[in-house]
XYZ file of C-alpha atoms in Angstrom:
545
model
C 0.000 0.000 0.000
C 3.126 2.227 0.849
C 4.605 2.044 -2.582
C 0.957 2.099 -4.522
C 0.462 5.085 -2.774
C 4.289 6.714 -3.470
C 3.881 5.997 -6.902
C 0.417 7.236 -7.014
C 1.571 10.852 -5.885
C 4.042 10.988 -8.584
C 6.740 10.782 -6.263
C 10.092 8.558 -7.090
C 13.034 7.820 -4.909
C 15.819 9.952 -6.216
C 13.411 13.010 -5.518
C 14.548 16.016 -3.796
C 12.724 17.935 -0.918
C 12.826 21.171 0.581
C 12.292 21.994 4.354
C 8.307 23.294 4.525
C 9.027 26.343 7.311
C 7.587 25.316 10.590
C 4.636 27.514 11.555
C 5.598 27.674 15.319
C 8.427 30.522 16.537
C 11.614 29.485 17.945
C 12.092 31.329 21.526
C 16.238 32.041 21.300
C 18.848 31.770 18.885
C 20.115 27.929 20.737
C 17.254 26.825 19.974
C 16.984 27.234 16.303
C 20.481 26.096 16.107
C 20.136 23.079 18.067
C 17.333 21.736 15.846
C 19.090 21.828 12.834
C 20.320 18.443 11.790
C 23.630 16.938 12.912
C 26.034 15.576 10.696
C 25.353 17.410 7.613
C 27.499 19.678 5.567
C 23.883 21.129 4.058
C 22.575 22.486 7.704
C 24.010 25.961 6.546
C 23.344 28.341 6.189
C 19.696 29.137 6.805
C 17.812 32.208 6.964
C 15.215 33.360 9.775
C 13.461 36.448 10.573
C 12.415 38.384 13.605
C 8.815 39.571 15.018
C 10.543 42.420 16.748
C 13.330 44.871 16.438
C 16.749 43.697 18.148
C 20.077 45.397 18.239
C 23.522 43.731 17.802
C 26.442 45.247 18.940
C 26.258 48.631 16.935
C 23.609 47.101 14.356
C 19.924 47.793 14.811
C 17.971 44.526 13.272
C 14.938 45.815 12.210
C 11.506 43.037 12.539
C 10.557 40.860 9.543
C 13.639 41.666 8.235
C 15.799 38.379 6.245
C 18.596 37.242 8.425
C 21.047 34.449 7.219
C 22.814 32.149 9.557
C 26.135 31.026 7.918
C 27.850 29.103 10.846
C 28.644 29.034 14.505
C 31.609 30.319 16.092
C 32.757 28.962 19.544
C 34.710 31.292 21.347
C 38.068 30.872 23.739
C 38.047 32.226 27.443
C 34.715 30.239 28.532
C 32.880 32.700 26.534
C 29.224 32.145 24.576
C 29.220 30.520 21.508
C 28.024 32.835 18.688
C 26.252 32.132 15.818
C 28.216 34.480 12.144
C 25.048 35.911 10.319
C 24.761 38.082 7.204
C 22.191 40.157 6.570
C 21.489 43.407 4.118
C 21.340 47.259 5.068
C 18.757 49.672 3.773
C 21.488 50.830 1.218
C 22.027 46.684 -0.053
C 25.192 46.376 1.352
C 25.761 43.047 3.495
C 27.106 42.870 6.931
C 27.651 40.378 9.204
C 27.144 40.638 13.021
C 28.050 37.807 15.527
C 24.501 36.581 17.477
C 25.064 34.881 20.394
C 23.071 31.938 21.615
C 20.951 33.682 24.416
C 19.607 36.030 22.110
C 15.966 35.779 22.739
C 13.018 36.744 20.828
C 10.328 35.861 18.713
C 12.124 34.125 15.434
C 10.861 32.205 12.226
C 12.387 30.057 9.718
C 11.864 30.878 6.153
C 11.636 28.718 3.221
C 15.124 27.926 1.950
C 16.325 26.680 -1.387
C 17.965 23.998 0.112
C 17.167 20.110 -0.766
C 17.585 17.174 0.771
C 17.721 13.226 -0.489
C 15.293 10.809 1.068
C 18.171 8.857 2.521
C 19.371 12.218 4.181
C 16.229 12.607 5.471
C 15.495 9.359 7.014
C 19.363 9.357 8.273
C 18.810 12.546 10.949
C 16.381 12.496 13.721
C 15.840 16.372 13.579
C 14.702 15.718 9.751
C 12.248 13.261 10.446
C 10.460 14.691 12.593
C 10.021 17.881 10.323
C 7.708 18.638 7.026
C 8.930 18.607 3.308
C 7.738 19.092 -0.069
C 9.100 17.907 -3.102
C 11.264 20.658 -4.918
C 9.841 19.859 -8.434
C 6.227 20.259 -9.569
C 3.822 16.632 -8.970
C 0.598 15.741 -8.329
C 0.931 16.151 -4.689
C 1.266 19.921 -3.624
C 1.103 19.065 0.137
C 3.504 18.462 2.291
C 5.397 15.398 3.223
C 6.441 13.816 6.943
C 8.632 11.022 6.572
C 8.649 8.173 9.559
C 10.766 5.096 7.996
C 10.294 1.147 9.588
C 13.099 -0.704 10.434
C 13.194 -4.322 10.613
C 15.075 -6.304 13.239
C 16.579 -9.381 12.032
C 17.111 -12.513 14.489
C 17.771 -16.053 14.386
C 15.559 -18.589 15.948
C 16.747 -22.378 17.110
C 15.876 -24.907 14.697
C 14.739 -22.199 12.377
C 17.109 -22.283 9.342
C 15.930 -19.240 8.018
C 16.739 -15.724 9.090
C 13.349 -13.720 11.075
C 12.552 -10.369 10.563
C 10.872 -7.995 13.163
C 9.392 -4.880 11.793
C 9.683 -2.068 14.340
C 6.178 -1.295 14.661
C 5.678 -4.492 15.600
C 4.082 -4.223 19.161
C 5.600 -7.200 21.248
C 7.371 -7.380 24.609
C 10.412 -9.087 24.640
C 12.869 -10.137 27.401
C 16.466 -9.906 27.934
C 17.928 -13.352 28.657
C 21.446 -13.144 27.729
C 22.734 -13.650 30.661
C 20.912 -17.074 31.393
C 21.374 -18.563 28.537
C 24.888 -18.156 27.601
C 26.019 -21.955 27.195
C 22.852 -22.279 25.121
C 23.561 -23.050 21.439
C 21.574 -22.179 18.239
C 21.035 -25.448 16.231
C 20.460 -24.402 12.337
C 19.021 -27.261 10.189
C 20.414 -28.290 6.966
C 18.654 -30.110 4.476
C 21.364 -33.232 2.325
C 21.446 -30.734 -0.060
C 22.928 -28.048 1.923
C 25.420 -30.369 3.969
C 26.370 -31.657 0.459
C 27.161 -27.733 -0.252
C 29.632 -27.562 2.827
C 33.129 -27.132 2.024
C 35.281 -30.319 2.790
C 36.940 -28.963 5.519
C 33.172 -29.570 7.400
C 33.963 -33.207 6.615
C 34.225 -35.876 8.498
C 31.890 -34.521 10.968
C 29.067 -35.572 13.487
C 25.707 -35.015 13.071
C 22.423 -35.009 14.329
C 18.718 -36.360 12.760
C 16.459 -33.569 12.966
C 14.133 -34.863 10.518
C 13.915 -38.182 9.163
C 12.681 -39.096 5.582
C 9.126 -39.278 5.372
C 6.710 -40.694 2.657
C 7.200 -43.592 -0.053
C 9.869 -45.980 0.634
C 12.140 -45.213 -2.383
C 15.654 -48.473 -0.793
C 15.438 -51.546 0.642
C 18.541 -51.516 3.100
C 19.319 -51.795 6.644
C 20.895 -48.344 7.377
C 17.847 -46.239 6.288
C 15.978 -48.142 9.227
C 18.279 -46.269 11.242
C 17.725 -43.020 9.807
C 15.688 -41.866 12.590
C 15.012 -38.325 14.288
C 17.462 -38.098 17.248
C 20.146 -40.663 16.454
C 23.580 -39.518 15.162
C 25.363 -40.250 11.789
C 28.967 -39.997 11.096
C 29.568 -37.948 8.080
C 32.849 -38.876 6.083
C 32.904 -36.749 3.252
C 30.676 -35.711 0.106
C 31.334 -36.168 -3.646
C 29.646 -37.315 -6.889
C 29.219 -41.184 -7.039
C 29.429 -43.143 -10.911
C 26.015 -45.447 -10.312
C 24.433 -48.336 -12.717
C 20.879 -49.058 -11.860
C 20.520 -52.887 -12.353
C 17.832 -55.106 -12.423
C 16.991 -59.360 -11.960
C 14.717 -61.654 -11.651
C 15.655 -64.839 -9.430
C 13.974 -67.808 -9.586
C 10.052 -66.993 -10.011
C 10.083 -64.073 -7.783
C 9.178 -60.309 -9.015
C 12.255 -58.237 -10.692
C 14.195 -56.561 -8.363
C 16.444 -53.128 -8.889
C 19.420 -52.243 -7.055
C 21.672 -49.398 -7.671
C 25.050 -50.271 -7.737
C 28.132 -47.852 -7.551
C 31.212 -48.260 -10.299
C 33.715 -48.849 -7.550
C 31.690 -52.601 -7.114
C 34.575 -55.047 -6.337
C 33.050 -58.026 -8.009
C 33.328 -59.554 -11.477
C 30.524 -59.420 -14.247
C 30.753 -61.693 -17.448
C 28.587 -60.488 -20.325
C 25.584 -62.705 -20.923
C 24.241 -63.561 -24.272
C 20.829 -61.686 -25.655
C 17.751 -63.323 -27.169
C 15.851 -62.038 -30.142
C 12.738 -63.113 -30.985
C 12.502 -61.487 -34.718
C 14.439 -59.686 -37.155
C 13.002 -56.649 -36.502
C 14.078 -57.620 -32.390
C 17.596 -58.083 -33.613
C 17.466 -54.679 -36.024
C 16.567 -52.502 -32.810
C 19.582 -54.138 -30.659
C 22.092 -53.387 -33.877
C 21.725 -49.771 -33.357
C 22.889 -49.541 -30.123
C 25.908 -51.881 -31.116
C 28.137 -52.449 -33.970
C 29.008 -55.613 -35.812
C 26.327 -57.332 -33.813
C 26.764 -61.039 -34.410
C 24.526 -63.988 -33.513
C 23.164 -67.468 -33.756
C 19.983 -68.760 -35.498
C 18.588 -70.852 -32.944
C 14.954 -71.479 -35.262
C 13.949 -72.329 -38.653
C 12.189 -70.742 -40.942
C 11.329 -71.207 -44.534
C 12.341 -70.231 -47.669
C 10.168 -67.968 -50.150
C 10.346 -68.412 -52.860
C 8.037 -66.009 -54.623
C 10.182 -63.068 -52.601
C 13.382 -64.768 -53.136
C 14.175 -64.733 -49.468
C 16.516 -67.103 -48.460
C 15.987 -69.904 -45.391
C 17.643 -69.938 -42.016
C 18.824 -73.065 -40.394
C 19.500 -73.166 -36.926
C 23.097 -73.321 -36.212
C 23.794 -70.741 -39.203
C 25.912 -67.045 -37.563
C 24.884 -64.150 -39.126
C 27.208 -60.866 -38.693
C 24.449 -57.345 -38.800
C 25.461 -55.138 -41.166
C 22.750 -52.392 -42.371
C 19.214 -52.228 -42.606
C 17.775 -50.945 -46.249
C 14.884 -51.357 -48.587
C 14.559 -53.782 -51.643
C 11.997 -54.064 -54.248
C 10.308 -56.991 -54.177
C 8.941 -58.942 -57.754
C 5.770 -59.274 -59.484
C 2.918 -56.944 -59.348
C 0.474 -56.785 -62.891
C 1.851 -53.141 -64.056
C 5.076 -50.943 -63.993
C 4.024 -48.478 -61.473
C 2.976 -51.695 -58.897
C 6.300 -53.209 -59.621
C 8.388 -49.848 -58.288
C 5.885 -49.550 -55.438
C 6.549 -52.963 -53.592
C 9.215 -52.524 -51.809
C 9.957 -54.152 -48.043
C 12.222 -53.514 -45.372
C 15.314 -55.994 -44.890
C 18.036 -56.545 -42.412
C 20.931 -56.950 -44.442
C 23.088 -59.434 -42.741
C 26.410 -61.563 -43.533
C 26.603 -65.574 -43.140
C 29.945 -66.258 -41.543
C 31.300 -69.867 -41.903
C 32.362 -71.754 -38.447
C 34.943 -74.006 -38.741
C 35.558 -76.666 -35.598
C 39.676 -76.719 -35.314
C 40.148 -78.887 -31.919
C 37.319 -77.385 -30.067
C 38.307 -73.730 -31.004
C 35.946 -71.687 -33.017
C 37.575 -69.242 -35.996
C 35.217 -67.313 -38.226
C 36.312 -67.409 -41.113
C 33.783 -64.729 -43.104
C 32.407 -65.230 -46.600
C 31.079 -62.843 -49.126
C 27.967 -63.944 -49.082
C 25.320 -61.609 -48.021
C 21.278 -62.272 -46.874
C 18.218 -60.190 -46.937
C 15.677 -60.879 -43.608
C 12.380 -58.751 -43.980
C 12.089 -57.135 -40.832
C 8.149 -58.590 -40.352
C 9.862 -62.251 -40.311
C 9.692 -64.386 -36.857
C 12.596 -66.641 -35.910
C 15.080 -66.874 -32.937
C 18.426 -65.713 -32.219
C 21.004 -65.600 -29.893
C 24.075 -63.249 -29.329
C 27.483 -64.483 -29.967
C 29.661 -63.277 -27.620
C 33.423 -62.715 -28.874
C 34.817 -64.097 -25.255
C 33.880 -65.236 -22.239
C 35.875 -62.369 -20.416
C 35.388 -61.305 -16.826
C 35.106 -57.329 -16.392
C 34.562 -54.746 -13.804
C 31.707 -52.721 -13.614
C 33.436 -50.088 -14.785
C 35.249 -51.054 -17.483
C 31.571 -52.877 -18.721
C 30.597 -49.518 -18.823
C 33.127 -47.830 -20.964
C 33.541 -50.144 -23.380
C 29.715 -51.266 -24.174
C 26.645 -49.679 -24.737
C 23.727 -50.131 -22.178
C 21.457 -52.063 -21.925
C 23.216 -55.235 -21.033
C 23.143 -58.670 -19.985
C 25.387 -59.550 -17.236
C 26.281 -62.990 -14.466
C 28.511 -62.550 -11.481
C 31.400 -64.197 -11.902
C 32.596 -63.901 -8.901
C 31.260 -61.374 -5.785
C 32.850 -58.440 -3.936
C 34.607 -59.550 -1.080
C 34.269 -56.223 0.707
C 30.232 -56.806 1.008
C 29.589 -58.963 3.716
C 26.706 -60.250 1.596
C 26.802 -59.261 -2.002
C 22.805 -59.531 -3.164
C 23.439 -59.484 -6.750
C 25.275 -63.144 -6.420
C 22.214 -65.909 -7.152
C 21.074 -64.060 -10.084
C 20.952 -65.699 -13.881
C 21.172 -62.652 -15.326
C 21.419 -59.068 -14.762
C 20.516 -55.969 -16.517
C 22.258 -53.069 -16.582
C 20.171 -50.594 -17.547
C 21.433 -47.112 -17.273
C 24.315 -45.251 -15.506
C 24.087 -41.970 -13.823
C 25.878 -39.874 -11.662
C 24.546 -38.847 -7.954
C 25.756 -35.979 -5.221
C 26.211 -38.863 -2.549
C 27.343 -38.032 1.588
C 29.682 -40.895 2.464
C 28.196 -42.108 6.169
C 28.112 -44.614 8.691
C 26.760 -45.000 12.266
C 28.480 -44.409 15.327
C 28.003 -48.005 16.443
C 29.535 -49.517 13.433
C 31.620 -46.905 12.095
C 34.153 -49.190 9.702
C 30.694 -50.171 7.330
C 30.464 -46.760 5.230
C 27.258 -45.949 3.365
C 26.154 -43.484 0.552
C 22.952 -41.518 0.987
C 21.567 -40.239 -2.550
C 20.819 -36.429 -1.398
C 18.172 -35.841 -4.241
C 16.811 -39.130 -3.149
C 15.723 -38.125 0.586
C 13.780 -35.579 2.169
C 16.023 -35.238 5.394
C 17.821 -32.690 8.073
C 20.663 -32.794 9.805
C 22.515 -30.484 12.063
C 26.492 -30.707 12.681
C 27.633 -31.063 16.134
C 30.632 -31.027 18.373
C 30.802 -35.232 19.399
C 33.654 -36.795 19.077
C 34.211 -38.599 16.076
C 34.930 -43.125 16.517
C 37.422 -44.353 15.716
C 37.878 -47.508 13.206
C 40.716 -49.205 11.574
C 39.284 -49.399 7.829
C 36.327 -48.617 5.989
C 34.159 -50.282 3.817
C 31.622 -48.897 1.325
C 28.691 -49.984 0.620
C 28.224 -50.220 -3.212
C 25.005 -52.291 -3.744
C 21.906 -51.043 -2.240
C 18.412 -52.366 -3.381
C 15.869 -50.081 -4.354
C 12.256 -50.281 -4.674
C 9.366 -50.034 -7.782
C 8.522 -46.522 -6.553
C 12.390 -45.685 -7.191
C 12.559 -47.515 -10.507
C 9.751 -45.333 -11.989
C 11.017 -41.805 -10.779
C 14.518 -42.543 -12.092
C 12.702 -43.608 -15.680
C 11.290 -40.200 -15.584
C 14.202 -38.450 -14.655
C 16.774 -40.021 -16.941
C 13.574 -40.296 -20.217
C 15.983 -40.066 -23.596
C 14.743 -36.900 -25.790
C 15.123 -39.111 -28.753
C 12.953 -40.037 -31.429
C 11.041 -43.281 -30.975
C 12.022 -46.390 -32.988
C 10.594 -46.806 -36.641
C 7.401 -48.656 -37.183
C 7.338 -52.493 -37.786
C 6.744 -52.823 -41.085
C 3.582 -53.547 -42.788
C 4.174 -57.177 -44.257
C 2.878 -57.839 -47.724
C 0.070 -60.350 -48.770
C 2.767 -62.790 -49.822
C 4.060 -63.158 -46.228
C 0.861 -63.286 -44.396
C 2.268 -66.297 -42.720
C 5.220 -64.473 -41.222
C 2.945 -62.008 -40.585
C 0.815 -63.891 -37.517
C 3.943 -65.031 -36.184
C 5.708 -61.989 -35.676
C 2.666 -59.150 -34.354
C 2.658 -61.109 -31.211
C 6.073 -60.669 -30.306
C 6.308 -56.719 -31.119
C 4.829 -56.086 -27.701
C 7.558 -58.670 -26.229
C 10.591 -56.914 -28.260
C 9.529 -53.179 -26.858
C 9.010 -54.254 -23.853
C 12.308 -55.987 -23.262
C 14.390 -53.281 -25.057
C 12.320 -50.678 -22.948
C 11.499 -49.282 -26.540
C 9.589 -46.200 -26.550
C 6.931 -46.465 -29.064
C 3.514 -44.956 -29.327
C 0.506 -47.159 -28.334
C -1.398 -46.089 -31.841
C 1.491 -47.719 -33.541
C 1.161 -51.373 -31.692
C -0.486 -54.304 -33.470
C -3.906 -54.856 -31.217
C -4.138 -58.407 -30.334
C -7.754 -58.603 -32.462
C -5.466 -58.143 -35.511
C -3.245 -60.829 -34.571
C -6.264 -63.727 -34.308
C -7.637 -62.438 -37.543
C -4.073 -63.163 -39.477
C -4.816 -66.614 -37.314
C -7.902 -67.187 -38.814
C -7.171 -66.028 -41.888
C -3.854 -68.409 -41.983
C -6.504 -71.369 -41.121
């Protein structure tokens, strides 16, 4: 309302205001002089007048007649102070006369020329209290009193923000300094903020304030002890390298764990499964010189001059183009078929004493993308790798077996599993912890991951020989789904299937119910419109019967 109604008067900050004469009289020369504010080099000179006639030394002042105050003149010996005016004779000529303080009478200010900023204003005491008008022409003729609002500013225990008082605020308050001068203001911090600190904070003690609250995003047995009250030993902060993984053991529901780079165990790469050509074209373009087994039959046609596959036969991916197919009853029907193939190369095995050499031929097949069969990845070696080095030298996803577990886990969970699937890597802001009790077992808690406050305090730190991190924690559904979110690719979604012609309508019922498998197990992104429904699928059945 303050600044709607500044703004509404036509009035801006960097205005400047004159003094607005005060109506009352002053009663002695001390007195106008000690109202006049302190501290600035712009409280002379001023100019007064008199109600009556006085006489100074052997000058005769007559009444109502201008008299300017330049400055004040103390005087040696104990003597009064004086105040050094100037004023005019009858002839124009100017004279100055020293006034001393006790000089009484009846005296009044007059208007001066002399402006003042709003900050000067609002800096003196004397000017506050006193009336002003704004030396240019505005809306608002009247005059102005200026009473500014300060604000106290205070810190509260267990309030992390700062409070602000303003002083009209009407509230009693009472001094307590002096009883409470052990006491200590606690300021929380949410992981966020402690992740902020400097590492010279770290390691450090520190205190629950607030636990995490809401849906249970890990399954692990230090956020049960993540409680309000009970103490954490804070290591140090830093980004962590993570893999979220994911299993299925036995007939039990897939689980998801997010696993840290520095894992000390051993991964061997485990071979994929493709269910269709158009299965094995998606998992080409993530990787190069994808080669793999035909583990399923399929026919020969003739009419399309497609060749057969036998199982047993290795096919090396190369590209993925379009070919004209033959027939059709005119010209312009013969350049329109055209269909979709995975170009691929047949490599020849030969068996030297139980060692495998490819030894790769020119020849080269066509597999229309709509045909069915099975295949299975070849894998170049049966290597063991760290996580790490999985990560830099293949592209994700991928199909992984322990080899053999980290010993620094005292149970490693991702041992038992068939297979594993990394999924995606990321990097997290992690706060390296442990509890008091066991202080050698290190954790990392994901900051952006838990709603949580902490406050540092002065407790001795334990003491332990070694540490040990950590690097597998589980992590639930509810996790699983925000991190898809987070981490969804920007790019464009996979091609359609294609559209098979009427001389493959066989192929055709055989592959439209695996398209929903293929997506679904490359986590494929592909518009629901663009699916085969499953109504289309029995009528190629019937259709084929």
């Amino acid at each position: 309302m303050l600044c709607y109604s500044w703004a509404h008067c036509g009035l801006s900050l960097s205005d400047l205001f004159k003094l607005v004469p005060e109506e009352m009289p002053y009663n002695t020369v001390e007195e106008m002089v000690s109202l006049r504010p302190v501290g600035l080099d712009t409280c002379f000179p001023f100019t007064f007048t008199s109600r009556c006639e006085l006489t100074f030394e052997n000058f005769t002042l007559g009444a109502g007649m201008a008299v300017t105050m330049l400055y004040i003149e103390q005087q040696d010996g104990g003597e009064e102070s004086c105040v050094r005016c100037q004023l005019r004779g009858q002839q124009g000529a100017l004279a100055e006369v020293l006034v001393p303080f006790s000089c009484r009478g009846e005296f009044y200010e007059c208007e001066s020329d002399q402006t003042y900023t709003l900050q000067e204003i609002i800096s003196s005491p004397h000017l506050c209290s006193r009336r002003f008008r704004v030396s240019k022409k505005t809306k608002h003729r009247g005059s102005l009193v200026f009473s500014p609002i300060y604000q106290v500013q205070a810190i509260m225990h267990l309030r992390k923000n700062i409070v602000k008082f303003p002083s009209s605020l009407e509230v009693d308050v009472v001094d307590v300094t002096t009883q409470s001068q052990d006491f200590t203001f606690v300021t929380p911090l949410t992981l966020p903020e402690v992740f902020a600190q400097p590492d010279e904070a770290f390691p450090t003690m520190a205190e629950i304030l607030e636990h995490h609250e809401g849906q249970p995003l890990f399954r692990c047995t230090w956020l049960a002890e993540l409680h309000k009250g009970h103490h954490l030993v804070l290591h140090k902060r830093g980004s962590s390298a993570m893999v979220l993984v994911s299993g299925i053991k036995g007939r039990n529901a897939r689980q998801y764990f997010l696993v840290s780079q520095r894992y000390g165990g051993l991964l061997r790469r485990r071979p994929r499964e493709f269910e269709s050509v158009y299965e094995l074209y998606a998992a080409s373009t993530r990787a190069l010189f994808l080669k793999v087994r035909v583990t399923q039959h399929s026919e020969e046609l003739d009419e399309e001059r497609f060749l057969a596959l036998s199982v047993g036969e290795q096919l090396e991916v190369l590209r993925c183009e379009k070919v004209k197919l033959p027939g059709g009853r005119t010209s312009q029907e013969k350049n329109n078929q055209t269909m979709e193939v995975l170009v691929c190369r047949r490599l020849q095995e030969v068996d030297n004493d139980e060692e495998e050499d490819e030894e790769e031929e020119s020849e080269v097949v066509h597999l229309p993308l709509c045909m069915q069969s099975h295949f299975v990845e070849k894998l170049p070696d049966n290597k063991k790798y760290s996580l790490m080095d999985l990560c830099k030298a293949f592209a994700l996803p991928l199909d992984v077996k322990v080899a053999s577990r980290d010993a620094e886990l005292e149970t490693d969970p991702l041992v038992g599993f068939s297979s594993l699937r990394l999924e995606a890597t990321t990097i997290q802001p992690m706060i390296q912890a442990s509890l008091p009790g066991n202080p050698e077992r290190c954790f990392e808690i994901p900051t952006h991951w838990l709603n949580m406050s902490l406050s540092f305090t002065n407790d001795p730190l334990p003491l332990a020989q070694e540490y040990h991190l950590e690097t597998v924690t589980e992590v639930t559904d509810s996790f699983y789904c925000e991190f898809r979110k987070l981490t969804a690719s920007d790019e464009p979604p996979p091609p359609r299937p294609p559209k098979p012609s009427s001389r493959s309508k066989g192929w055709s019922a055989q592959v439209l119910p695996s398209v929903h498998r293929q997506i679904q197990y490359y986590g494929l992104c592909m518009p629901a419109g663009l699916l085969p429904k499953h109504s289309q699928v029995n009528n190629f059945k019937n259709q084929k019967h």
